[in-house]
């Protein structure tokens, strides 16, 4: 897409600080730097979100994530962990509609990043869980 900010970064039409690039992806520092080393991995092919990936693109993009994550972690001995995020859709906090993966180094539980997973287990007995799983399995079978 001509006006996509990440496509422009891939084409080096917008200043960026790259950390890795090959024929499939470009990884560059996020300008927000939630924590030092916060990196984005974007496929060079414009796809809006995970739902638009085909099997080959998914394999190629996600194959590169561990390599880049290991390099980020090795770059600073203070890094104790890493969040790897992929937001899909506005409701899921996606703000740029070119698929991208955030690698956010974690230095402590006091750095400026957080996530919350609500516990709704009391609302789901085995029958309700099985009903949800059956719907998903049916969709997987339909895709086969």
Backbone as JSON, one array per atom type, in Angstrom:
{
  "sequence": "XXXXXXXXXXXXXXXXXXXXXXXXXXXXXXXXXXXXXXXXXXXXXXXXXXXXXXXXXXXXXXXXXXXXXXXXXXXXXXXXXXXXXXXXXXXXXXXXXXXXXXXXXXXXXXXXXXXXXXXXXXXXXXXXXXXXXXXXXXXXXXXX",
  "N": [[0.84, -1.19, 0.0], [0.54, 2.17, -0.81], [0.27, 4.39, 0.98], [0.73, 3.31, 3.48], [2.29, 3.4, 6.58], [4.17, 1.52, 7.54], [4.84, 0.16, 5.2], [6.13, 2.24, 3.92], [8.31, 2.52, 5.62], [9.54, 0.04, 5.2], [10.34, 0.47, 2.58], [12.23, 2.37, 3.04], [11.45, 5.04, 2.93], [10.73, 6.54, 5.01], [12.39, 7.75, 7.83], [14.08, 5.36, 9.86], [15.23, 3.02, 12.33], [16.87, 0.37, 11.66], [17.21, -3.07, 12.73], [17.36, -5.58, 11.7], [17.13, -7.16, 8.53], [15.83, -8.87, 5.75], [14.82, -10.72, 2.83], [12.17, -11.18, 3.49], [11.27, -9.96, 5.91], [11.39, -6.89, 7.82], [12.99, -5.6, 10.6], [12.83, -3.21, 13.09], [13.59, -0.52, 15.38], [11.02, 0.45, 17.54], [9.54, 3.63, 17.61], [8.43, 4.49, 19.97], [9.65, 3.11, 22.04], [8.84, 1.46, 24.39], [10.16, -0.07, 26.3], [13.75, -0.06, 26.54], [15.09, -1.17, 23.5], [12.8, -2.11, 22.34], [11.34, -3.56, 19.66], [10.03, -3.79, 16.35], [8.78, -6.24, 14.17], [8.1, -6.53, 10.84], [6.35, -7.94, 8.11], [7.58, -7.74, 4.79], [5.83, -7.86, 2.71], [2.72, -6.37, 2.29], [0.34, -7.03, 4.6], [-2.67, -6.83, 6.36], [-3.23, -7.94, 8.89], [-3.02, -10.83, 11.13], [-4.95, -12.53, 10.15], [-4.83, -12.37, 7.45], [-2.58, -13.68, 6.6], [-0.98, -16.19, 4.64], [-0.09, -19.68, 4.72], [2.63, -19.98, 4.0], [3.73, -17.37, 4.26], [3.27, -16.94, 6.99], [4.88, -18.97, 8.13], [7.41, -18.12, 7.26], [7.68, -15.51, 8.38], [7.27, -15.91, 11.19], [9.26, -17.7, 11.71], [11.51, -16.16, 11.95], [11.3, -14.74, 14.29], [12.33, -15.89, 16.84], [15.15, -15.71, 16.41], [15.63, -12.93, 16.17], [14.63, -12.11, 18.63], [16.39, -13.43, 20.4], [18.74, -12.06, 19.76], [18.15, -9.46, 20.61], [17.83, -9.91, 23.39], [20.43, -10.8, 24.02], [21.8, -8.49, 23.59], [21.8, -6.86, 25.79], [22.65, -7.32, 29.04], [20.95, -6.73, 31.13], [18.4, -7.37, 30.41], [15.74, -9.33, 31.32], [13.6, -10.81, 30.45], [10.99, -11.14, 27.91], [8.26, -9.71, 26.22], [6.23, -10.81, 23.61], [4.23, -9.61, 21.23], [1.31, -9.53, 19.17], [-0.97, -7.68, 17.8], [-4.29, -7.7, 16.6], [-6.63, -6.15, 14.83], [-8.68, -3.32, 15.63], [-10.0, -3.41, 18.14], [-8.3, -5.04, 19.49], [-6.16, -3.48, 20.06], [-4.62, -2.85, 17.81], [-2.93, -0.45, 15.98], [-1.63, 0.35, 13.69], [-2.34, -0.74, 10.54], [-0.85, -2.75, 9.23], [0.44, -5.77, 9.45], [2.31, -6.53, 12.36], [4.84, -7.44, 14.69], [5.5, -7.04, 18.03], [8.42, -6.91, 19.93], [9.19, -6.75, 23.12], [11.51, -5.96, 25.34], [12.01, -6.97, 28.73], [12.94, -5.63, 31.76], [12.44, -5.46, 34.43], [9.77, -6.0, 36.83], [8.89, -3.52, 37.21], [9.21, -1.89, 35.03], [7.88, 0.25, 32.45], [5.44, -1.16, 31.45], [2.62, -3.23, 31.03], [0.27, -5.94, 31.42], [-2.97, -7.41, 31.53], [-4.73, -10.21, 32.48], [-7.85, -11.22, 32.83], [-9.55, -13.27, 35.19], [-11.88, -15.48, 34.42], [-12.75, -17.94, 35.01], [-14.73, -18.99, 36.69], [-17.02, -18.66, 35.27], [-17.12, -20.63, 33.37], [-17.87, -23.88, 32.94], [-17.0, -27.35, 32.34], [-18.69, -28.15, 30.23], [-19.38, -25.74, 28.93], [-16.83, -24.91, 28.12], [-16.2, -27.03, 26.39], [-18.14, -26.61, 24.41], [-17.3, -24.18, 23.27], [-14.78, -24.99, 22.31], [-15.57, -26.95, 20.46], [-16.8, -25.44, 18.43], [-14.57, -24.06, 17.45], [-12.95, -26.21, 16.59], [-14.63, -27.19, 14.55], [-14.41, -25.13, 12.69], [-11.7, -25.34, 12.06], [-11.67, -27.85, 10.82], [-13.24, -27.23, 8.6], [-11.52, -25.6, 7.23], [-9.58, -27.31, 6.4]],
  "CA": [[0.0, 0.0, 0.0], [1.36, 3.36, -0.98], [0.22, 5.28, 2.13], [0.96, 2.58, 4.72], [3.53, 3.88, 7.23], [5.17, 0.45, 7.61], [5.34, -0.05, 3.83], [7.1, 3.32, 3.67], [9.53, 2.18, 6.37], [10.18, -1.07, 4.47], [10.97, 1.06, 1.38], [13.14, 3.41, 3.52], [10.95, 6.37, 2.6], [10.58, 7.2, 6.31], [13.54, 7.39, 8.68], [13.89, 4.26, 10.78], [16.47, 2.46, 12.85], [16.73, -1.08, 11.46], [18.06, -4.01, 13.45], [17.47, -6.8, 10.9], [16.36, -7.11, 7.29], [16.1, -9.86, 4.71], [13.84, -10.61, 1.76], [10.82, -11.42, 4.0], [10.89, -9.05, 6.99], [12.27, -5.83, 8.29], [12.84, -5.36, 12.03], [13.36, -1.88, 13.4], [13.22, -0.04, 16.7], [9.77, 1.2, 17.66], [9.88, 4.98, 18.05], [7.95, 4.72, 21.33], [10.56, 2.44, 22.97], [8.17, 1.14, 25.65], [11.36, -0.33, 27.07], [14.87, 0.01, 25.6], [15.23, -2.32, 22.62], [11.48, -2.43, 21.79], [11.54, -3.76, 18.23], [8.91, -4.28, 15.55], [9.07, -7.08, 13.01], [7.02, -6.41, 9.87], [6.57, -8.58, 6.81], [7.74, -6.77, 3.7], [4.56, -7.92, 1.98], [1.66, -5.73, 3.07], [-0.83, -7.78, 5.05], [-3.2, -6.0, 7.42], [-3.26, -8.59, 10.2], [-2.73, -12.26, 11.1], [-5.99, -13.22, 9.41], [-4.51, -12.28, 6.02], [-1.39, -14.48, 6.31], [-1.1, -17.56, 4.16], [0.79, -20.58, 5.47], [4.04, -19.72, 3.68], [4.14, -16.11, 4.88], [3.3, -17.15, 8.44], [6.08, -19.75, 8.46], [8.6, -17.31, 7.01], [7.77, -14.41, 9.34], [7.42, -16.37, 12.56], [10.56, -18.39, 11.81], [12.55, -15.18, 12.24], [11.07, -14.13, 15.6], [13.3, -16.3, 17.88], [16.49, -15.21, 16.09], [15.68, -11.52, 16.51], [14.42, -12.02, 20.09], [17.65, -13.81, 21.06], [19.72, -10.98, 19.56], [17.78, -8.36, 21.51], [18.15, -10.32, 24.76], [21.89, -10.85, 24.17], [22.37, -7.15, 23.44], [21.82, -6.14, 27.06], [22.55, -8.3, 30.12], [19.89, -6.35, 32.07], [17.11, -7.9, 29.94], [15.39, -10.54, 32.08], [12.54, -11.52, 29.74], [10.5, -10.41, 26.74], [6.89, -9.91, 25.75], [6.09, -10.84, 22.16], [2.82, -9.29, 21.02], [0.81, -9.33, 17.82], [-2.34, -7.18, 17.96], [-5.03, -7.87, 15.35], [-7.9, -5.45, 14.88], [-8.7, -2.14, 16.5], [-10.41, -3.8, 19.48], [-7.14, -5.71, 20.1], [-5.13, -2.45, 20.17], [-3.81, -2.64, 16.61], [-3.04, 0.94, 15.58], [-1.15, 0.43, 12.31], [-2.96, -1.91, 9.93], [0.13, -3.57, 8.51], [0.79, -6.72, 10.5], [3.61, -6.33, 12.98], [5.07, -8.16, 15.94], [6.27, -6.27, 19.0], [9.33, -7.58, 20.85], [9.37, -5.76, 24.18], [12.38, -6.47, 26.39], [11.59, -6.68, 30.09], [14.07, -5.45, 32.65], [11.93, -5.73, 35.78], [8.32, -5.86, 36.87], [8.63, -2.1, 37.44], [9.34, -1.08, 33.82], [6.6, 0.88, 32.07], [4.65, -2.02, 30.58], [1.79, -4.14, 31.8], [-0.81, -6.68, 30.78], [-3.93, -7.94, 32.49], [-5.54, -11.34, 32.05], [-8.92, -11.42, 33.79], [-9.89, -14.66, 35.51], [-13.3, -15.72, 34.22], [-12.92, -19.39, 35.1], [-15.98, -19.33, 37.38], [-18.11, -18.57, 34.29], [-16.99, -21.7, 32.39], [-17.72, -25.26, 33.38], [-16.47, -28.17, 31.24], [-19.62, -28.16, 29.1], [-19.21, -24.48, 28.19], [-15.52, -24.96, 27.46], [-16.31, -27.97, 25.27], [-18.94, -25.98, 23.36], [-16.42, -23.22, 22.59], [-13.77, -25.77, 21.58], [-16.2, -27.64, 19.32], [-16.96, -24.45, 17.37], [-13.24, -23.81, 16.87], [-12.56, -27.42, 15.86], [-15.42, -27.24, 13.31], [-13.83, -24.18, 11.74], [-10.44, -25.91, 11.6], [-12.01, -28.92, 9.87], [-13.74, -26.59, 7.37], [-10.37, -25.02, 6.53], [-8.67, -28.37, 5.95]],
  "C": [[0.87, 1.24, 0.0], [1.4, 4.22, 0.29], [0.47, 4.6, 3.47], [2.31, 2.99, 5.32], [4.59, 2.77, 7.29], [5.68, 0.08, 6.22], [6.38, 1.01, 3.48], [8.4, 3.06, 4.42], [10.27, 1.05, 5.67], [10.92, -0.53, 3.25], [11.98, 2.16, 1.74], [12.74, 4.81, 3.07], [10.72, 7.21, 3.86], [11.8, 6.8, 7.13], [13.16, 6.28, 9.67], [15.24, 3.76, 11.23], [16.36, 0.94, 12.76], [17.67, -1.88, 12.36], [18.26, -5.3, 12.66], [16.63, -6.61, 9.64], [16.8, -8.25, 6.39], [15.0, -9.72, 3.66], [12.4, -10.75, 2.25], [10.37, -10.37, 5.01], [11.88, -7.91, 7.13], [11.95, -5.68, 9.78], [13.52, -4.05, 12.34], [12.87, -1.46, 14.78], [11.92, 0.74, 16.62], [10.12, 2.59, 18.19], [9.39, 5.26, 19.47], [8.88, 4.13, 22.38], [9.91, 2.25, 24.34], [9.2, 0.75, 26.69], [12.52, -0.3, 26.08], [15.04, -1.29, 24.82], [13.91, -2.77, 22.0], [11.57, -2.41, 20.26], [10.26, -4.24, 17.57], [9.44, -5.13, 14.42], [7.87, -6.96, 12.08], [7.35, -7.23, 8.63], [6.71, -7.51, 5.74], [6.5, -6.74, 2.82], [3.5, -7.29, 2.85], [0.53, -6.73, 3.34], [-1.37, -7.03, 6.26], [-3.12, -6.62, 8.81], [-3.03, -10.09, 10.02], [-3.73, -13.03, 10.26], [-5.71, -13.23, 7.91], [-3.26, -13.08, 5.63], [-1.79, -15.77, 5.61], [-0.06, -18.38, 4.91], [2.27, -20.26, 5.23], [4.54, -18.44, 4.33], [4.24, -16.27, 6.39], [4.56, -17.9, 8.85], [7.34, -18.89, 8.32], [8.76, -16.2, 8.05], [8.07, -14.94, 10.74], [8.69, -17.18, 12.78], [11.66, -17.43, 12.26], [12.45, -14.59, 13.65], [12.1, -14.59, 16.65], [14.7, -15.75, 17.65], [16.63, -13.74, 16.52], [15.52, -11.34, 18.02], [15.71, -12.38, 20.83], [18.69, -12.71, 20.92], [19.42, -9.8, 20.47], [18.18, -8.71, 22.94], [19.66, -10.31, 24.99], [22.53, -9.47, 24.11], [22.49, -6.39, 24.76], [21.64, -7.14, 28.21], [21.47, -7.95, 31.15], [18.51, -6.88, 31.65], [16.86, -9.24, 30.61], [14.33, -11.39, 31.39], [12.08, -10.69, 28.56], [9.04, -10.74, 26.5], [6.92, -9.87, 24.23], [4.61, -10.72, 21.88], [2.51, -9.12, 19.55], [-0.67, -8.96, 17.96], [-3.04, -7.23, 16.6], [-6.42, -7.28, 15.48], [-7.87, -4.33, 15.9], [-9.04, -2.51, 17.93], [-9.26, -4.48, 20.24], [-5.93, -4.79, 20.14], [-4.21, -2.33, 18.96], [-4.02, -1.2, 16.16], [-2.51, 1.2, 14.18], [-1.6, -0.87, 11.64], [-2.09, -2.51, 8.83], [0.63, -4.49, 9.61], [2.19, -6.46, 11.04], [3.65, -7.05, 14.32], [5.96, -7.28, 16.81], [7.15, -7.21, 19.81], [9.69, -6.54, 21.91], [10.23, -6.36, 25.28], [11.86, -6.06, 27.77], [12.8, -6.71, 31.0], [13.69, -5.74, 34.1], [10.41, -5.63, 35.73], [7.91, -4.41, 37.14], [8.83, -1.25, 36.18], [7.94, -0.68, 33.35], [5.83, 0.05, 31.06], [3.83, -2.95, 31.45], [0.75, -4.82, 30.94], [-1.72, -7.19, 31.88], [-4.72, -9.06, 31.85], [-6.6, -11.56, 33.13], [-9.2, -12.9, 33.99], [-11.4, -14.83, 35.45], [-13.63, -17.21, 34.34], [-14.22, -19.8, 35.79], [-17.18, -19.31, 36.42], [-18.12, -19.74, 33.31], [-16.84, -23.05, 33.08], [-17.22, -26.06, 32.18], [-17.39, -28.18, 30.03], [-19.49, -26.89, 28.27], [-17.87, -24.43, 27.46], [-15.57, -25.88, 26.25], [-17.11, -27.37, 24.12], [-18.11, -24.97, 22.57], [-15.39, -23.96, 21.74], [-14.36, -26.45, 20.36], [-16.39, -26.68, 18.15], [-15.63, -24.17, 16.67], [-12.79, -25.01, 16.04], [-13.33, -27.53, 14.54], [-14.85, -26.31, 12.27], [-12.49, -24.68, 11.21], [-10.68, -27.01, 10.58], [-12.49, -28.34, 8.56], [-12.59, -26.0, 6.55], [-9.47, -26.09, 5.92], [-8.89, -28.75, 4.51]]
}
